[in-house]
């Protein structure tokens, strides 16, 4: 399994002039650094990072991974960044993660061992800002977007696509607009009868850092883990 980290965005909502993936957790560790370390400790060693905003800073800090540059990061969202990454890779099992997500290595271990393309989620009721998902009684994704009224929880931004679904997923992402999140591609894929499993990770310490309060939670989780 290969990993793709989506870290091209600006992340202005937490008030930092640095890329959000370089937000510090503590002891000199950043969100991106922790992701790379967690992936490697779970046995995933081929890591590709999609960069855009202040790419040189990110690339200088983490020279041991591969980088893919999104030159239109300022006007595109994660659907196009992920598509750019997949276009650089041959068909294979791909795990991808938003560059602003804190999660433990166990998250990647669970996704590494799945037998279906999978979306991870945390149970709960969420508001307009979060990407939410709905699950069938058999455990498959039936909807995934920010606008779902009925949902089981938040899609945390860590997912995988298996090799058999690689090309259909690329096609789905290619049909997305520049402003779409990659979840739109997953939604299109599920509507095309490609089964995507939901993985409940509510027992893990996971947070997507959208605001300063989320970064505080990520720091708390980090210090609890060391």
mmCIF file of N, CA and C in Angstrom, residues 9-115:
data_model
loop_
_atom_site.group_PDB
_atom_site.id
_atom_site.type_symbol
_atom_site.label_atom_id
_atom_site.label_comp_id
_atom_site.label_asym_id
_atom_site.label_seq_id
_atom_site.Cartn_x
_atom_site.Cartn_y
_atom_site.Cartn_z
ATOM 1 N N UNK A 9 -2.854 22.982 0.633
ATOM 2 C CA UNK A 9 -3.686 24.132 0.967
ATOM 3 C C UNK A 9 -3.035 25.139 1.892
ATOM 4 N N UNK A 10 -3.708 26.273 2.038
ATOM 5 C CA UNK A 10 -3.174 27.380 2.837
ATOM 6 C C UNK A 10 -3.542 27.233 4.305
ATOM 7 N N UNK A 11 -4.781 26.886 4.604
ATOM 8 C CA UNK A 11 -5.187 26.697 5.991
ATOM 9 C C UNK A 11 -5.215 27.982 6.789
ATOM 10 N N UNK A 12 -5.854 28.998 6.247
ATOM 11 C CA UNK A 12 -5.838 30.327 6.871
ATOM 12 C C UNK A 12 -6.676 30.416 8.136
ATOM 13 N N UNK A 13 -7.579 29.440 8.372
ATOM 14 C CA UNK A 13 -8.509 29.563 9.491
ATOM 15 C C UNK A 13 -7.853 29.402 10.855
ATOM 16 N N UNK A 14 -6.654 28.839 10.913
ATOM 17 C CA UNK A 14 -5.999 28.740 12.218
ATOM 18 C C UNK A 14 -5.026 29.895 12.444
ATOM 19 N N UNK A 15 -4.984 30.845 11.506
ATOM 20 C CA UNK A 15 -4.227 32.068 11.713
ATOM 21 C C UNK A 15 -2.725 31.920 11.628
ATOM 22 N N UNK A 16 -2.244 30.946 10.846
ATOM 23 C CA UNK A 16 -0.806 30.730 10.713
ATOM 24 C C UNK A 16 -0.338 31.182 9.334
ATOM 25 N N UNK A 17 0.895 31.680 9.262
ATOM 26 C CA UNK A 17 1.468 32.054 7.973
ATOM 27 C C UNK A 17 2.225 30.880 7.354
ATOM 28 N N UNK A 18 2.328 29.770 8.091
ATOM 29 C CA UNK A 18 2.977 28.566 7.585
ATOM 30 C C UNK A 18 1.916 27.585 7.087
ATOM 31 N N UNK A 19 2.312 26.651 6.224
ATOM 32 C CA UNK A 19 1.365 25.610 5.815
ATOM 33 C C UNK A 19 0.796 24.905 7.044
ATOM 34 N N UNK A 20 -0.489 24.591 7.011
ATOM 35 C CA UNK A 20 -1.128 24.013 8.194
ATOM 36 C C UNK A 20 -0.508 22.683 8.587
ATOM 37 N N UNK A 21 -0.014 21.930 7.617
ATOM 38 C CA UNK A 21 0.600 20.638 7.927
ATOM 39 C C UNK A 21 1.846 20.785 8.791
ATOM 40 N N UNK A 22 2.418 21.994 8.830
ATOM 41 C CA UNK A 22 3.609 22.245 9.648
ATOM 42 C C UNK A 22 3.260 22.835 11.007
ATOM 43 N N UNK A 23 1.981 22.835 11.367
ATOM 44 C CA UNK A 23 1.582 23.277 12.706
ATOM 45 C C UNK A 23 2.246 22.377 13.743
ATOM 46 N N UNK A 24 2.801 22.988 14.771
ATOM 47 C CA UNK A 24 3.549 22.222 15.772
ATOM 48 C C UNK A 24 2.629 21.586 16.798
ATOM 49 N N UNK A 25 2.930 20.323 17.101
ATOM 50 C CA UNK A 25 2.213 19.591 18.139
ATOM 51 C C UNK A 25 2.928 19.697 19.478
ATOM 52 N N UNK A 26 4.260 19.747 19.414
ATOM 53 C CA UNK A 26 5.077 19.817 20.618
ATOM 54 C C UNK A 26 6.379 19.075 20.413
ATOM 55 N N UNK A 27 7.384 19.418 21.196
ATOM 56 C CA UNK A 27 8.700 18.772 21.114
ATOM 57 C C UNK A 27 9.287 18.822 19.705
ATOM 58 N N UNK A 28 8.957 19.883 18.956
ATOM 59 C CA UNK A 28 9.479 20.025 17.604
ATOM 60 C C UNK A 28 8.756 19.195 16.556
ATOM 61 N N UNK A 29 7.744 18.446 16.966
ATOM 62 C CA UNK A 29 6.997 17.601 16.024
ATOM 63 C C UNK A 29 5.844 18.382 15.399
ATOM 64 N N UNK A 30 5.631 18.172 14.100
ATOM 65 C CA UNK A 30 4.528 18.811 13.380
ATOM 66 C C UNK A 30 3.467 17.771 13.023
ATOM 67 N N UNK A 31 2.321 18.255 12.548
ATOM 68 C CA UNK A 31 1.279 17.320 12.102
ATOM 69 C C UNK A 31 1.821 16.420 10.999
ATOM 70 N N UNK A 32 2.487 17.012 10.000
ATOM 71 C CA UNK A 32 3.021 16.227 8.892
ATOM 72 C C UNK A 32 4.088 15.251 9.369
ATOM 73 N N UNK A 33 4.970 15.699 10.225
ATOM 74 C CA UNK A 33 6.011 14.820 10.746
ATOM 75 C C UNK A 33 5.424 13.633 11.481
ATOM 76 N N UNK A 34 4.386 13.887 12.257
ATOM 77 C CA UNK A 34 3.727 12.800 12.980
ATOM 78 C C UNK A 34 3.048 11.835 12.015
ATOM 79 N N UNK A 35 2.426 12.353 10.960
ATOM 80 C CA UNK A 35 1.796 11.485 9.961
ATOM 81 C C UNK A 35 2.825 10.564 9.308
ATOM 82 N N UNK A 36 3.945 11.135 8.905
ATOM 83 C CA UNK A 36 4.995 10.344 8.248
ATOM 84 C C UNK A 36 5.510 9.265 9.193
ATOM 85 N N UNK A 37 5.774 9.635 10.427
ATOM 86 C CA UNK A 37 6.265 8.685 11.427
ATOM 87 C C UNK A 37 5.239 7.579 11.678
ATOM 88 N N UNK A 38 3.964 7.960 11.790
ATOM 89 C CA UNK A 38 2.909 6.975 12.051
ATOM 90 C C UNK A 38 2.730 6.021 10.872
ATOM 91 N N UNK A 39 2.806 6.533 9.652
ATOM 92 C CA UNK A 39 2.702 5.673 8.474
ATOM 93 C C UNK A 39 3.832 4.655 8.450
ATOM 94 N N UNK A 40 5.038 5.105 8.686
ATOM 95 C CA UNK A 40 6.186 4.195 8.644
ATOM 96 C C UNK A 40 6.108 3.146 9.743
ATOM 97 N N UNK A 41 5.665 3.553 10.921
ATOM 98 C CA UNK A 41 5.581 2.590 12.020
ATOM 99 C C UNK A 41 4.483 1.558 11.785
ATOM 100 N N UNK A 42 3.531 1.871 10.902
ATOM 101 C CA UNK A 42 2.474 0.912 10.567
ATOM 102 C C UNK A 42 2.830 0.073 9.342
ATOM 103 N N UNK A 43 4.031 0.252 8.819
ATOM 104 C CA UNK A 43 4.503 -0.568 7.714
ATOM 105 C C UNK A 43 4.281 0.011 6.336
ATOM 106 N N UNK A 44 3.880 1.276 6.259
ATOM 107 C CA UNK A 44 3.673 1.936 4.963
ATOM 108 C C UNK A 44 4.837 2.895 4.735
ATOM 109 N N UNK A 45 5.687 2.574 3.784
ATOM 110 C CA UNK A 45 6.938 3.320 3.631
ATOM 111 C C UNK A 45 7.002 4.180 2.370
ATOM 112 N N UNK A 46 6.164 3.903 1.384
ATOM 113 C CA UNK A 46 6.146 4.741 0.180
ATOM 114 C C UNK A 46 5.137 5.864 0.395
ATOM 115 N N UNK A 47 5.647 7.074 0.586
ATOM 116 C CA UNK A 47 4.813 8.206 0.971
ATOM 117 C C UNK A 47 5.005 9.346 -0.022
ATOM 118 N N UNK A 48 3.897 9.847 -0.558
ATOM 119 C CA UNK A 48 3.908 10.960 -1.503
ATOM 120 C C UNK A 48 3.110 12.109 -0.895
ATOM 121 N N UNK A 49 3.691 13.293 -0.863
ATOM 122 C CA UNK A 49 3.047 14.464 -0.271
ATOM 123 C C UNK A 49 2.735 15.464 -1.379
ATOM 124 N N UNK A 50 1.458 15.824 -1.512
ATOM 125 C CA UNK A 50 1.061 16.847 -2.486
ATOM 126 C C UNK A 50 1.227 18.209 -1.831
ATOM 127 N N UNK A 51 2.057 19.054 -2.433
ATOM 128 C CA UNK A 51 2.358 20.369 -1.867
ATOM 129 C C UNK A 51 1.909 21.471 -2.818
ATOM 130 N N UNK A 52 1.770 22.665 -2.263
ATOM 131 C CA UNK A 52 1.386 23.834 -3.045
ATOM 132 C C UNK A 52 1.853 25.080 -2.333
ATOM 133 N N UNK A 53 1.059 25.552 -1.362
ATOM 134 C CA UNK A 53 1.379 26.745 -0.591
ATOM 135 C C UNK A 53 2.706 26.561 0.149
ATOM 136 N N UNK A 54 3.652 27.492 -0.117
ATOM 137 C CA UNK A 54 4.979 27.467 0.513
ATOM 138 C C UNK A 54 5.606 26.071 0.436
ATOM 139 N N UNK A 55 5.577 25.501 -0.758
ATOM 140 C CA UNK A 55 6.048 24.132 -0.964
ATOM 141 C C UNK A 55 7.499 23.935 -0.559
ATOM 142 N N UNK A 56 8.335 24.952 -0.781
ATOM 143 C CA UNK A 56 9.757 24.794 -0.483
ATOM 144 C C UNK A 56 10.005 24.559 0.999
ATOM 145 N N UNK A 57 9.209 25.203 1.843
ATOM 146 C CA UNK A 57 9.358 25.029 3.289
ATOM 147 C C UNK A 57 9.053 23.590 3.673
ATOM 148 N N UNK A 58 7.973 23.049 3.124
ATOM 149 C CA UNK A 58 7.586 21.671 3.426
ATOM 150 C C UNK A 58 8.637 20.701 2.906
ATOM 151 N N UNK A 59 9.093 20.909 1.689
ATOM 152 C CA UNK A 59 10.048 19.993 1.071
ATOM 153 C C UNK A 59 11.393 20.004 1.783
ATOM 154 N N UNK A 60 11.805 21.159 2.251
ATOM 155 C CA UNK A 60 13.077 21.249 2.972
ATOM 156 C C UNK A 60 13.011 20.523 4.312
ATOM 157 N N UNK A 61 11.851 20.570 4.955
ATOM 158 C CA UNK A 61 11.721 19.959 6.278
ATOM 159 C C UNK A 61 11.629 18.438 6.220
ATOM 160 N N UNK A 62 11.149 17.888 5.091
ATOM 161 C CA UNK A 62 10.921 16.441 5.016
ATOM 162 C C UNK A 62 11.477 15.866 3.710
ATOM 163 N N UNK A 63 12.803 15.868 3.569
ATOM 164 C CA UNK A 63 13.414 15.433 2.310
ATOM 165 C C UNK A 63 13.335 13.927 2.057
ATOM 166 N N UNK A 64 12.898 13.146 3.039
ATOM 167 C CA UNK A 64 12.910 11.690 2.884
ATOM 168 C C UNK A 64 11.672 11.143 2.184
ATOM 169 N N UNK A 65 10.691 12.004 1.885
ATOM 170 C CA UNK A 65 9.489 11.532 1.189
ATOM 171 C C UNK A 65 9.441 12.121 -0.214
ATOM 172 N N UNK A 66 8.538 11.596 -1.030
ATOM 173 C CA UNK A 66 8.366 12.074 -2.405
ATOM 174 C C UNK A 66 7.341 13.205 -2.429
ATOM 175 N N UNK A 67 7.541 14.167 -3.331
ATOM 176 C CA UNK A 67 6.631 15.311 -3.404
ATOM 177 C C UNK A 67 6.013 15.433 -4.795
ATOM 178 N N UNK A 68 4.757 15.845 -4.807
ATOM 179 C CA UNK A 68 4.017 16.119 -6.034
ATOM 180 C C UNK A 68 3.490 17.540 -5.910
ATOM 181 N N UNK A 69 3.811 18.387 -6.873
ATOM 182 C CA UNK A 69 3.451 19.804 -6.787
ATOM 183 C C UNK A 69 2.142 20.074 -7.508
ATOM 184 N N UNK A 70 1.228 20.720 -6.802
ATOM 185 C CA UNK A 70 -0.015 21.209 -7.403
ATOM 186 C C UNK A 70 0.169 22.699 -7.696
ATOM 187 N N UNK A 71 0.445 23.064 -8.948
ATOM 188 C CA UNK A 71 0.741 24.467 -9.263
ATOM 189 C C UNK A 71 -0.482 25.376 -9.217
ATOM 190 N N UNK A 72 -1.668 24.784 -9.147
ATOM 191 C CA UNK A 72 -2.892 25.602 -9.096
ATOM 192 C C UNK A 72 -3.601 25.399 -7.753
ATOM 193 N N UNK A 73 -2.798 25.188 -6.705
ATOM 194 C CA UNK A 73 -3.349 24.945 -5.366
ATOM 195 C C UNK A 73 -4.249 26.084 -4.902
ATOM 196 N N UNK A 74 -3.939 27.307 -5.359
ATOM 197 C CA UNK A 74 -4.667 28.486 -4.890
ATOM 198 C C UNK A 74 -6.102 28.538 -5.402
ATOM 199 N N UNK A 75 -6.421 27.747 -6.428
ATOM 200 C CA UNK A 75 -7.792 27.758 -6.953
ATOM 201 C C UNK A 75 -8.389 26.358 -7.080
ATOM 202 N N UNK A 76 -7.754 25.372 -6.503
ATOM 203 C CA UNK A 76 -8.304 24.013 -6.524
ATOM 204 C C UNK A 76 -8.430 23.488 -5.102
ATOM 205 N N UNK A 77 -9.197 22.406 -4.984
ATOM 206 C CA UNK A 77 -9.378 21.784 -3.680
ATOM 207 C C UNK A 77 -8.830 20.358 -3.715
ATOM 208 N N UNK A 78 -9.192 19.556 -2.721
ATOM 209 C CA UNK A 78 -8.516 18.269 -2.544
ATOM 210 C C UNK A 78 -8.824 17.249 -3.637
ATOM 211 N N UNK A 79 -9.950 17.386 -4.340
ATOM 212 C CA UNK A 79 -10.230 16.440 -5.430
ATOM 213 C C UNK A 79 -9.151 16.521 -6.501
ATOM 214 N N UNK A 80 -8.759 17.730 -6.880
ATOM 215 C CA UNK A 80 -7.752 17.890 -7.927
ATOM 216 C C UNK A 80 -6.356 17.543 -7.412
ATOM 217 N N UNK A 81 -6.067 17.865 -6.156
ATOM 218 C CA UNK A 81 -4.762 17.488 -5.600
ATOM 219 C C UNK A 81 -4.604 15.971 -5.574
ATOM 220 N N UNK A 82 -5.653 15.271 -5.153
ATOM 221 C CA UNK A 82 -5.574 13.810 -5.114
ATOM 222 C C UNK A 82 -5.481 13.235 -6.519
ATOM 223 N N UNK A 83 -6.218 13.805 -7.462
ATOM 224 C CA UNK A 83 -6.134 13.338 -8.847
ATOM 225 C C UNK A 83 -4.723 13.506 -9.389
ATOM 226 N N UNK A 84 -4.095 14.643 -9.104
ATOM 227 C CA UNK A 84 -2.715 14.854 -9.554
ATOM 228 C C UNK A 84 -1.790 13.775 -9.006
ATOM 229 N N UNK A 85 -2.006 13.399 -7.755
ATOM 230 C CA UNK A 85 -1.176 12.357 -7.154
ATOM 231 C C UNK A 85 -1.405 11.014 -7.839
ATOM 232 N N UNK A 86 -2.657 10.650 -8.042
ATOM 233 C CA UNK A 86 -2.955 9.356 -8.655
ATOM 234 C C UNK A 86 -2.452 9.283 -10.087
ATOM 235 N N UNK A 87 -2.429 10.414 -10.776
ATOM 236 C CA UNK A 87 -1.914 10.427 -12.147
ATOM 237 C C UNK A 87 -0.408 10.187 -12.193
ATOM 238 N N UNK A 88 0.261 10.387 -11.080
ATOM 239 C CA UNK A 88 1.707 10.150 -11.002
ATOM 240 C C UNK A 88 2.041 8.728 -10.559
ATOM 241 N N UNK A 89 1.026 7.959 -10.171
ATOM 242 C CA UNK A 89 1.245 6.632 -9.604
ATOM 243 C C UNK A 89 0.589 5.569 -10.474
ATOM 244 N N UNK A 90 1.159 4.379 -10.460
ATOM 245 C CA UNK A 90 0.518 3.255 -11.138
ATOM 246 C C UNK A 90 -0.593 2.706 -10.255
ATOM 247 N N UNK A 91 -1.500 1.955 -10.864
ATOM 248 C CA UNK A 91 -2.635 1.408 -10.121
ATOM 249 C C UNK A 91 -2.150 0.529 -8.975
ATOM 250 N N UNK A 92 -2.655 0.799 -7.791
ATOM 251 C CA UNK A 92 -2.255 0.061 -6.593
ATOM 252 C C UNK A 92 -3.208 0.434 -5.471
ATOM 253 N N UNK A 93 -3.042 -0.210 -4.322
ATOM 254 C CA UNK A 93 -3.797 0.185 -3.134
ATOM 255 C C UNK A 93 -3.237 1.512 -2.635
ATOM 256 N N UNK A 94 -4.113 2.492 -2.433
ATOM 257 C CA UNK A 94 -3.696 3.832 -2.017
ATOM 258 C C UNK A 94 -4.423 4.230 -0.736
ATOM 259 N N UNK A 95 -3.664 4.602 0.272
ATOM 260 C CA UNK A 95 -4.213 5.240 1.468
ATOM 261 C C UNK A 95 -3.913 6.719 1.352
ATOM 262 N N UNK A 96 -4.917 7.554 1.606
ATOM 263 C CA UNK A 96 -4.627 8.987 1.586
ATOM 264 C C UNK A 96 -5.197 9.668 2.813
ATOM 265 N N UNK A 97 -4.569 10.781 3.162
ATOM 266 C CA UNK A 97 -4.919 11.497 4.380
ATOM 267 C C UNK A 97 -4.782 12.996 4.139
ATOM 268 N N UNK A 98 -5.727 13.747 4.651
ATOM 269 C CA UNK A 98 -5.580 15.200 4.623
ATOM 270 C C UNK A 98 -4.393 15.604 5.486
ATOM 271 N N UNK A 99 -3.672 16.619 5.043
ATOM 272 C CA UNK A 99 -2.455 17.035 5.736
ATOM 273 C C UNK A 99 -2.679 17.728 7.059
ATOM 274 N N UNK A 100 -3.948 17.860 7.474
ATOM 275 C CA UNK A 100 -4.246 18.518 8.748
ATOM 276 C C UNK A 100 -4.904 17.569 9.750
ATOM 277 N N UNK A 101 -4.729 16.258 9.550
ATOM 278 C CA UNK A 101 -5.355 15.264 10.427
ATOM 279 C C UNK A 101 -4.323 14.675 11.381
ATOM 280 N N UNK A 102 -4.671 14.660 12.665
ATOM 281 C CA UNK A 102 -3.863 13.936 13.648
ATOM 282 C C UNK A 102 -4.555 12.611 13.947
ATOM 283 N N UNK A 103 -3.810 11.523 13.850
ATOM 284 C CA UNK A 103 -4.341 10.212 14.217
ATOM 285 C C UNK A 103 -3.182 9.301 14.598
ATOM 286 N N UNK A 104 -3.447 8.247 15.364
ATOM 287 C CA UNK A 104 -2.385 7.335 15.782
ATOM 288 C C UNK A 104 -2.043 6.335 14.683
ATOM 289 N N UNK A 105 -0.911 5.638 14.794
ATOM 290 C CA UNK A 105 -0.542 4.624 13.800
ATOM 291 C C UNK A 105 -1.600 3.543 13.617
ATOM 292 N N UNK A 106 -2.356 3.240 14.662
ATOM 293 C CA UNK A 106 -3.385 2.198 14.576
ATOM 294 C C UNK A 106 -4.390 2.490 13.466
ATOM 295 N N UNK A 107 -4.645 3.758 13.194
ATOM 296 C CA UNK A 107 -5.538 4.128 12.089
ATOM 297 C C UNK A 107 -5.038 3.528 10.781
ATOM 298 N N UNK A 108 -3.757 3.669 10.528
ATOM 299 C CA UNK A 108 -3.186 3.190 9.273
ATOM 300 C C UNK A 108 -3.111 1.665 9.239
ATOM 301 N N UNK A 109 -2.878 1.043 10.390
ATOM 302 C CA UNK A 109 -2.869 -0.419 10.467
ATOM 303 C C UNK A 109 -4.236 -0.968 10.063
ATOM 304 N N UNK A 110 -5.289 -0.361 10.574
ATOM 305 C CA UNK A 110 -6.644 -0.830 10.251
ATOM 306 C C UNK A 110 -6.962 -0.664 8.768
ATOM 307 N N UNK A 111 -6.577 0.459 8.191
ATOM 308 C CA UNK A 111 -6.842 0.679 6.768
ATOM 309 C C UNK A 111 -5.957 -0.196 5.889
ATOM 310 N N UNK A 112 -4.769 -0.472 6.353
ATOM 311 C CA UNK A 112 -3.846 -1.320 5.592
ATOM 312 C C UNK A 112 -4.410 -2.724 5.404
ATOM 313 N N UNK A 113 -5.231 -3.176 6.340
ATOM 314 C CA UNK A 113 -5.695 -4.562 6.343
ATOM 315 C C UNK A 113 -7.118 -4.743 5.812
ATOM 316 N N UNK A 114 -7.729 -3.696 5.244
ATOM 317 C CA UNK A 114 -9.113 -3.823 4.771
ATOM 318 C C UNK A 114 -9.183 -4.602 3.462
ATOM 319 N N UNK A 115 -10.374 -5.148 3.176
ATOM 320 C CA UNK A 115 -10.571 -5.870 1.918
ATOM 321 C C UNK A 115 -11.555 -5.168 0.994
#
